[in-house]
Amino acid sequence: MNIFNKEILLQKLIDNLDLPDSAYEKAIDRYQDIGEWIGRPESSCSDFEPHIFPQGSFRLGTAIKPLNENEMYDLDLACNFRFGIQPLTHSQEELKNLVGIELEAYRIARNIKSDLEEKHRCWRLEYADHIHFHMDIVPCVPANVARKGMLFESLRQYGTDQNLAGNISEKAVCITDDRHPAYEEKGADWQISNPEGYALWFSSRVKLGLTTRSLFEASQVDEVPLYKEKAPLQRAIQLLKRHRDKMFAKNPESKPISIIISTIAAQSYSGEQTIEEALRKTLMGLKQFADSGLEVVPNPVNPGENFADRWNMPECADLQLKRNFVLWVSSALRDFNFILNDNQDITVLLETIEDRFSIHINQKEVSQFSGTNDQLIASNIITPKRIDNVVAKPWRH
C-alpha cells in the first residue's frame, strides 16, 4: 500500500475504536448536571464555590471504546472547592464526606440504582442507561501559594517554558486519599495533583502539529475543547491504547497504564502531520524508554511524582508491570511495523488487524482507499470550528 492508503487504513482503525460525539455529549451533560447539583443553593457545598471538571482520557481526547461493548466507560472528574476549604480548616476525610453526602442525595434524586461507591481518592457513580459510565469524582482544593511556587520552580528546573510553567502551577490542587497517614487530621500536607495542568501541558504538545494556516484560523475563533481536536498525536495514542487493551484482555491489571503511554508519546511527538508519522515517532520514544531500563516516568507537571512508582512496589510484584511494559512495546513495534509495511498481502493484513485490535475491516472498504498526500496532510490539520449557541463549559474557566 502507498503512504496515503496506510494513513486511511489507520483512520479506519480509529473510526472503529473512537468514541462517538454522542458519548462525549452525554458525559458532558452528566458532569454538568452533577456540578449544578453540588452548586445549587440548597447544597451543603454551595458556599465553597465548587467547580466540576473532567480529567483523564476524556479531557485529553484519547478515550477509546472498551473491547467488550458491555464494559463501562470510565469518566474521571474532579470537584474543586475554590473558596473556604483548605487543609487548615478541614481534614481530607471531612471534605470527602461532604462531597459524598451531596452525591448520595444526587443519586437518589436522579434515580441511579447502583449504590454510591467509595474509592481511595474518589466517589464512584455508576450509570446504567444506553451509554454505561463509571463516573469517579475526586474532591480537591487549590494548592496554597507556597506549594504552587515550589511546583513552578521544579517545572523550570525540569526545562518547562516559563509561561507554561506558570500556567500549570496555578492549576495545582490538593486531593483526598484515605491512604494518606494524616487523612483524618487538619493542617496536614495533602497530596498534590494537577489534572488541569496536565491537560495544558498535553495540549501544548498536541499543538506542535498546528500548521501556519491552522494557527491563523485558530486565532480567529473560540478555542475548541481538546477532545474535539483529534490531532495525529491523540490518534496515535488511541491506537496504542487499543493494541495494549487487546494484548492484556485476559490480564488487565497487569497492562501498562494510559498515563505512562500518553506521557512518553507526547514527549516524543514533535509536530508530525500524519497519524502514521506520529505513530512511528511515539513508538520510537516508547522503545527508547523501554530499552533504557529506566523505572521513573516523571509527571511533566509535577516532576517529583513518578507515574511508574508501582513498578517497584512489593504489593505489585506479581503483576510484573515493568516487564509487561517492555513486552508490550516490543509487540506494538512488531505489529504496527507489519501493518505499515508497503508490501503486505491485504487478506493477511486485515486478519492481523482483527487479531491484534479486535477490529473488523471489510476488504472492499480497503480497496476503495484513494487520494493524494496533500489531501492526506490537510485532513489531519487541527482546524478549530466555531460552535454557536453553546453555553460556557467548565474547560473554558
C-alpha positions as MATLAB code, in Angstrom:
seq = 'MNIFNKEILLQKLIDNLDLPDSAYEKAIDRYQDIGEWIGRPESSCSDFEPHIFPQGSFRLGTAIKPLNENEMYDLDLACNFRFGIQPLTHSQEELKNLVGIELEAYRIARNIKSDLEEKHRCWRLEYADHIHFHMDIVPCVPANVARKGMLFESLRQYGTDQNLAGNISEKAVCITDDRHPAYEEKGADWQISNPEGYALWFSSRVKLGLTTRSLFEASQVDEVPLYKEKAPLQRAIQLLKRHRDKMFAKNPESKPISIIISTIAAQSYSGEQTIEEALRKTLMGLKQFADSGLEVVPNPVNPGENFADRWNMPECADLQLKRNFVLWVSSALRDFNFILNDNQDITVLLETIEDRFSIHINQKEVSQFSGTNDQLIASNIITPKRIDNVVAKPWRH';
ca = [
       0.000    0.000    0.000;
       1.167    3.560   -0.619;
       1.546    6.195    2.113;
      -1.944    7.593    1.632;
      -3.566    4.190    1.800;
      -1.767    3.430    5.056;
      -2.977    6.692    6.535;
      -6.573    5.985    5.560;
      -6.252    2.480    6.979;
      -5.097    3.918   10.308;
      -8.004    6.359   10.225;
     -10.345    3.451    9.548;
      -8.997    1.697   12.634;
      -9.606    4.809   14.695;
     -13.142    5.172   13.342;
     -13.845    1.753   14.833;
     -12.448    2.483   18.281;
     -13.182    6.190   18.722;
     -16.000    7.328   20.979;
     -18.913    8.911   19.121;
     -19.673   12.566   19.777;
     -22.863   11.427   21.490;
     -20.795    9.713   24.203;
     -18.811   12.882   24.855;
     -22.002   14.941   24.865;
     -23.645   12.546   27.302;
     -20.582   12.687   29.551;
     -20.589   16.496   29.468;
     -24.313   16.629   30.261;
     -23.807   14.321   33.217;
     -20.912   16.076   34.857;
     -22.521   19.473   34.312;
     -25.665   18.117   35.962;
     -23.588   16.971   38.944;
     -21.895   20.368   39.059;
     -25.238   22.161   39.104;
     -26.485   19.847   41.845;
     -23.447   20.352   44.084;
     -23.569   24.108   43.491;
     -27.327   24.560   43.960;
     -28.365   26.945   46.788;
     -29.630   24.094   48.996;
     -26.351   22.189   48.750;
     -24.077   21.976   51.776;
     -21.229   22.642   49.319;
     -22.586   25.749   47.610;
     -20.754   28.302   49.798;
     -17.392   26.815   48.813;
     -17.562   27.603   45.068;
     -17.453   24.004   43.780;
     -16.178   23.526   40.241;
     -16.534   20.194   38.424;
     -14.184   19.441   35.534;
     -13.153   16.358   33.551;
      -9.718   14.802   33.662;
      -8.016   11.796   32.110;
      -8.611   10.435   28.621;
     -11.968   12.193   28.139;
     -10.294   15.525   28.805;
      -7.317   14.723   26.544;
      -9.341   13.379   23.617;
      -7.674    9.959   23.806;
     -10.595    7.889   25.127;
     -11.466    4.704   23.230;
     -14.303    2.217   23.269;
     -13.945   -0.760   25.626;
     -13.029   -4.057   23.974;
     -16.281   -5.537   25.229;
     -19.349   -3.479   24.365;
     -20.849   -4.424   27.746;
     -17.957   -2.818   29.641;
     -18.373    0.639   31.138;
     -16.662    3.840   30.105;
     -14.578    5.493   32.811;
     -15.158    9.220   33.198;
     -12.802   10.851   35.693;
     -13.870   14.129   37.282;
     -12.503   16.475   39.913;
     -14.590   18.642   42.221;
     -12.506   21.656   43.193;
     -13.683   23.812   46.104;
     -12.232   27.201   45.270;
     -13.232   29.095   48.421;
     -13.473   28.437   52.147;
     -11.883   24.986   52.396;
      -8.176   24.392   52.958;
      -6.129   21.737   54.775;
      -6.017   24.102   57.775;
      -9.830   24.257   58.020;
     -10.862   20.744   57.031;
      -9.388   17.269   57.043;
      -9.392   15.183   53.876;
     -11.972   12.932   55.500;
     -14.298   15.861   56.205;
     -14.094   17.129   52.633;
     -14.637   13.699   51.150;
     -17.663   13.074   53.364;
     -19.080   16.496   52.469;
     -18.974   15.568   48.791;
     -20.258   12.062   49.483;
     -23.390   13.370   51.199;
     -24.285   15.509   48.185;
     -23.527   12.735   45.695;
     -25.743   10.314   47.608;
     -28.576   12.854   47.521;
     -27.934   13.313   43.789;
     -28.030    9.548   43.220;
     -31.410    9.300   44.903;
     -32.808   12.359   43.113;
     -31.705   11.039   39.712;
     -32.930    7.506   40.465;
     -29.498    5.925   39.935;
     -29.897    2.307   41.020;
     -26.303    1.372   41.882;
     -25.017    2.388   45.298;
     -22.536    5.225   45.628;
     -19.139    3.551   45.997;
     -16.234    4.979   47.971;
     -12.759    4.528   46.473;
      -9.420    5.600   47.958;
      -9.430    9.059   46.371;
     -12.892    9.451   44.932;
     -16.568    8.598   44.908;
     -17.933    6.441   42.090;
     -21.345    6.809   40.486;
     -22.421    4.109   38.067;
     -24.885    4.927   35.315;
     -26.584    2.057   33.535;
     -28.589    3.509   30.648;
     -27.770    3.136   26.931;
     -24.245    4.527   27.483;
     -22.709    2.850   30.534;
     -20.419    5.074   32.628;
     -18.384    4.842   35.768;
     -18.088    8.420   36.962;
     -15.280    8.904   39.506;
     -15.336   12.255   41.346;
     -12.190   13.301   43.252;
     -12.700   16.074   45.856;
      -9.922   18.666   45.901;
      -8.958   22.204   46.912;
      -6.478   24.645   45.333;
      -2.875   24.254   46.441;
      -1.571   27.141   48.522;
       0.769   29.824   47.181;
       3.875   28.226   48.683;
       3.254   24.836   47.090;
       2.416   26.425   43.753;
       5.692   28.349   43.957;
       7.670   25.191   44.685;
       5.961   23.466   41.777;
       6.783   26.375   39.458;
      10.476   26.183   40.396;
      10.592   22.412   39.859;
       8.972   22.832   36.435;
      11.513   25.480   35.450;
      14.355   23.194   36.559;
      12.739   20.434   34.501;
      13.021   22.690   31.439;
       9.408   23.797   31.103;
       8.803   27.134   29.381;
       8.299   29.913   31.925;
       4.808   30.915   30.791;
       3.640   27.317   30.586;
       5.188   26.533   33.978;
       3.320   29.479   35.485;
       0.003   28.431   33.972;
       0.492   24.812   35.033;
       1.492   25.581   38.613;
      -1.578   27.795   39.076;
      -3.804   24.770   38.371;
      -2.345   22.574   41.133;
      -4.783   21.108   43.662;
      -4.660   19.044   46.850;
      -6.708   15.842   46.713;
      -8.280   13.482   49.230;
      -6.845    9.988   49.696;
      -7.819    7.697   52.573;
      -4.379    6.048   52.408;
      -2.723    9.317   53.478;
      -1.268    8.960   57.014;
      -2.956   12.207   58.107;
      -6.261   11.607   56.310;
      -8.305   12.439   59.427;
      -6.219   15.438   60.537;
      -6.459   19.147   59.822;
      -3.348   21.075   58.892;
      -1.548   18.232   57.143;
       0.091   18.464   53.719;
      -2.297   16.784   51.321;
      -1.170   15.023   48.186;
      -0.691   17.337   45.214;
      -2.346   16.610   41.868;
      -2.723   18.676   38.723;
      -5.092   17.227   36.108;
      -5.854   20.629   34.575;
      -2.151   21.410   34.426;
      -1.522   18.087   32.693;
      -4.206   18.932   30.133;
      -2.460   22.270   29.477;
       0.875   20.512   29.001;
      -0.642   17.844   26.754;
      -2.392   20.495   24.678;
       0.948   22.256   24.187;
       2.332   19.012   22.738;
      -0.717   18.459   20.509;
      -0.368   21.963   19.092;
       3.140   21.257   17.835;
       1.284   19.776   14.864;
      -0.511   23.006   14.010;
       0.482   24.468   10.664;
       0.754   28.185    9.943;
      -2.683   28.143    8.299;
      -4.415   26.390   11.151;
      -2.677   28.615   13.707;
      -4.168   31.632   11.921;
      -7.608   30.035   11.830;
      -7.370   29.076   15.488;
      -6.726   32.706   16.391;
      -9.988   33.744   14.707;
     -12.372   31.525   16.668;
     -13.095   30.306   20.171;
     -10.807   27.602   21.488;
     -12.091   24.110   20.817;
     -12.130   21.599   23.704;
      -9.140   19.270   23.489;
     -11.329   16.209   22.978;
     -12.640   17.685   19.702;
      -9.247   18.363   18.129;
      -8.397   14.771   17.080;
      -4.820   15.596   16.116;
      -2.239   12.998   14.975;
      -0.771   12.681   18.493;
      -4.176   11.918   20.003;
      -4.919    9.409   17.247;
      -1.585    7.649   17.730;
      -2.242    7.304   21.457;
      -5.698    5.866   20.783;
      -4.179    3.207   18.532;
      -1.513    2.360   21.100;
      -4.095    2.042   23.859;
      -6.297   -0.282   21.809;
      -3.327   -2.521   20.993;
      -2.484   -2.645   24.706;
      -6.074   -3.435   25.701;
      -6.222   -6.361   23.291;
      -2.838   -7.720   24.368;
      -3.841   -7.656   28.051;
      -7.518   -8.504   27.612;
      -7.193  -11.520   29.922;
      -4.966   -9.770   32.458;
      -5.994   -6.084   32.559;
      -4.473   -5.398   35.984;
      -1.016   -6.026   34.514;
      -1.271   -3.741   31.499;
       0.756   -0.528   31.073;
      -1.300    2.372   32.380;
      -2.586    5.017   29.990;
      -0.870    7.950   31.710;
       2.557    6.403   31.073;
       1.748    5.736   27.415;
       0.302    9.224   26.912;
       3.203   10.970   28.646;
       6.010    9.195   26.798;
       4.137    9.510   23.496;
       3.527   13.242   23.981;
       7.147   13.851   24.955;
       8.294   12.000   21.828;
       5.974   13.854   19.465;
       7.498   16.763   17.536;
       4.720   18.042   15.304;
       4.314   15.204   12.802;
       1.434   15.955   10.424;
       0.048   12.477    9.761;
      -1.142    9.688   12.009;
       1.472    7.335   10.561;
       4.321    9.758   11.242;
       3.042   10.463   14.754;
       2.652    6.745   15.427;
       6.175    5.956   14.243;
       7.612    8.790   16.335;
       5.774    7.808   19.503;
       6.716    4.155   19.048;
      10.344    5.226   18.746;
      10.052    7.146   22.006;
       8.438    4.195   23.767;
      11.178    1.868   22.509;
      13.928    4.219   23.658;
      12.403    4.342   27.122;
      11.891    0.572   27.276;
      15.491   -0.029   26.145;
      16.875    2.436   28.691;
      15.948    0.290   31.665;
      14.661    3.369   33.489;
      11.982    2.899   36.125;
      10.923    6.521   36.531;
       8.372    8.292   34.325;
       8.230   11.814   35.793;
       4.915   13.604   35.785;
       5.633   16.509   33.399;
       3.537   18.866   35.543;
       4.923   17.626   38.879;
       8.415   16.229   38.207;
       8.726   14.853   41.730;
       5.931   12.361   41.025;
       6.752    9.075   39.294;
       3.955    7.643   37.152;
       5.751    4.272   37.233;
       6.031    4.094   41.024;
       4.011    0.861   41.169;
       6.651   -0.953   39.121;
       8.758   -1.472   42.249;
       6.083   -1.694   44.915;
       6.248   -5.074   46.714;
       2.464   -5.404   46.612;
       2.586   -5.123   42.801;
       5.444   -7.574   42.245;
       3.177  -10.344   40.954;
       1.838   -8.028   38.235;
       5.317   -7.683   36.653;
       4.452   -4.187   35.478;
       7.859   -3.154   34.155;
       8.317   -6.448   32.303;
       4.854   -6.161   30.777;
       5.550   -2.611   29.636;
       8.703   -3.749   27.833;
       6.909   -6.742   26.304;
       4.038   -4.574   25.137;
       6.336   -2.015   23.497;
       8.105   -4.824   21.635;
       4.786   -6.295   20.498;
       3.417   -2.895   19.446;
       6.528   -2.175   17.373;
       6.282   -5.524   15.623;
       2.552   -5.300   14.925;
       2.449   -1.684   13.766;
       5.505   -2.186   11.566;
       3.689   -5.122    9.989;
       0.580   -3.018    9.378;
       2.609   -0.166    7.892;
       4.659   -2.410    5.606;
       4.342   -1.321    1.958;
       4.162   -4.841    0.530;
       1.583   -6.514    2.703;
      -0.967   -9.019    1.408;
      -4.298   -7.346    2.100;
      -6.012  -10.503    3.381;
      -3.229  -11.267    5.853;
      -3.142   -7.614    6.868;
      -6.841   -7.468    7.726;
      -6.639  -10.780    9.595;
      -3.769   -9.388   11.659;
      -5.734   -6.236   12.436;
      -8.702   -8.265   13.619;
      -6.458  -10.443   15.780;
      -4.419   -7.596   17.327;
      -7.149   -4.971   17.681;
     -10.483   -6.835   17.596;
     -11.485   -4.584   14.710;
     -13.045   -5.985   11.553;
     -12.449   -4.079    8.320;
     -14.083   -5.205    5.099;
     -11.640   -5.861    2.250;
     -13.912   -3.963   -0.120;
     -13.530   -0.851    2.035;
      -9.745   -1.049    1.794;
      -9.856   -1.312   -1.988;
     -11.730    1.994   -2.149;
      -8.988    3.970   -0.410;
      -7.671    6.721   -2.690;
      -6.325   10.268   -2.599;
      -3.172   12.344   -2.608;
      -0.563   13.089    0.001;
      -1.531   16.788    0.060;
      -5.121   15.821    0.802;
      -3.848   13.491    3.497;
      -1.896   16.178    5.336;
      -4.760   18.657    5.031;
      -7.156   16.134    6.533;
      -5.083   15.947    9.720;
      -4.620   19.672   10.328;
      -6.259   20.822   13.536;
      -8.782   23.409   12.349;
     -10.955   24.642   15.213;
     -14.523   25.457   14.227;
     -16.891   27.920   15.825;
     -19.553   26.330   17.995;
     -22.647   28.513   18.081;
     -25.276   28.814   20.805;
     -23.363   26.807   23.385;
     -23.162   27.917   26.997;
     -19.751   28.248   28.625;
     -18.255   24.883   29.525;
     -16.053   24.076   32.542;
     -12.926   23.788   30.364;
     -13.309   27.466   29.495;
     -12.905   28.559   33.144;
];
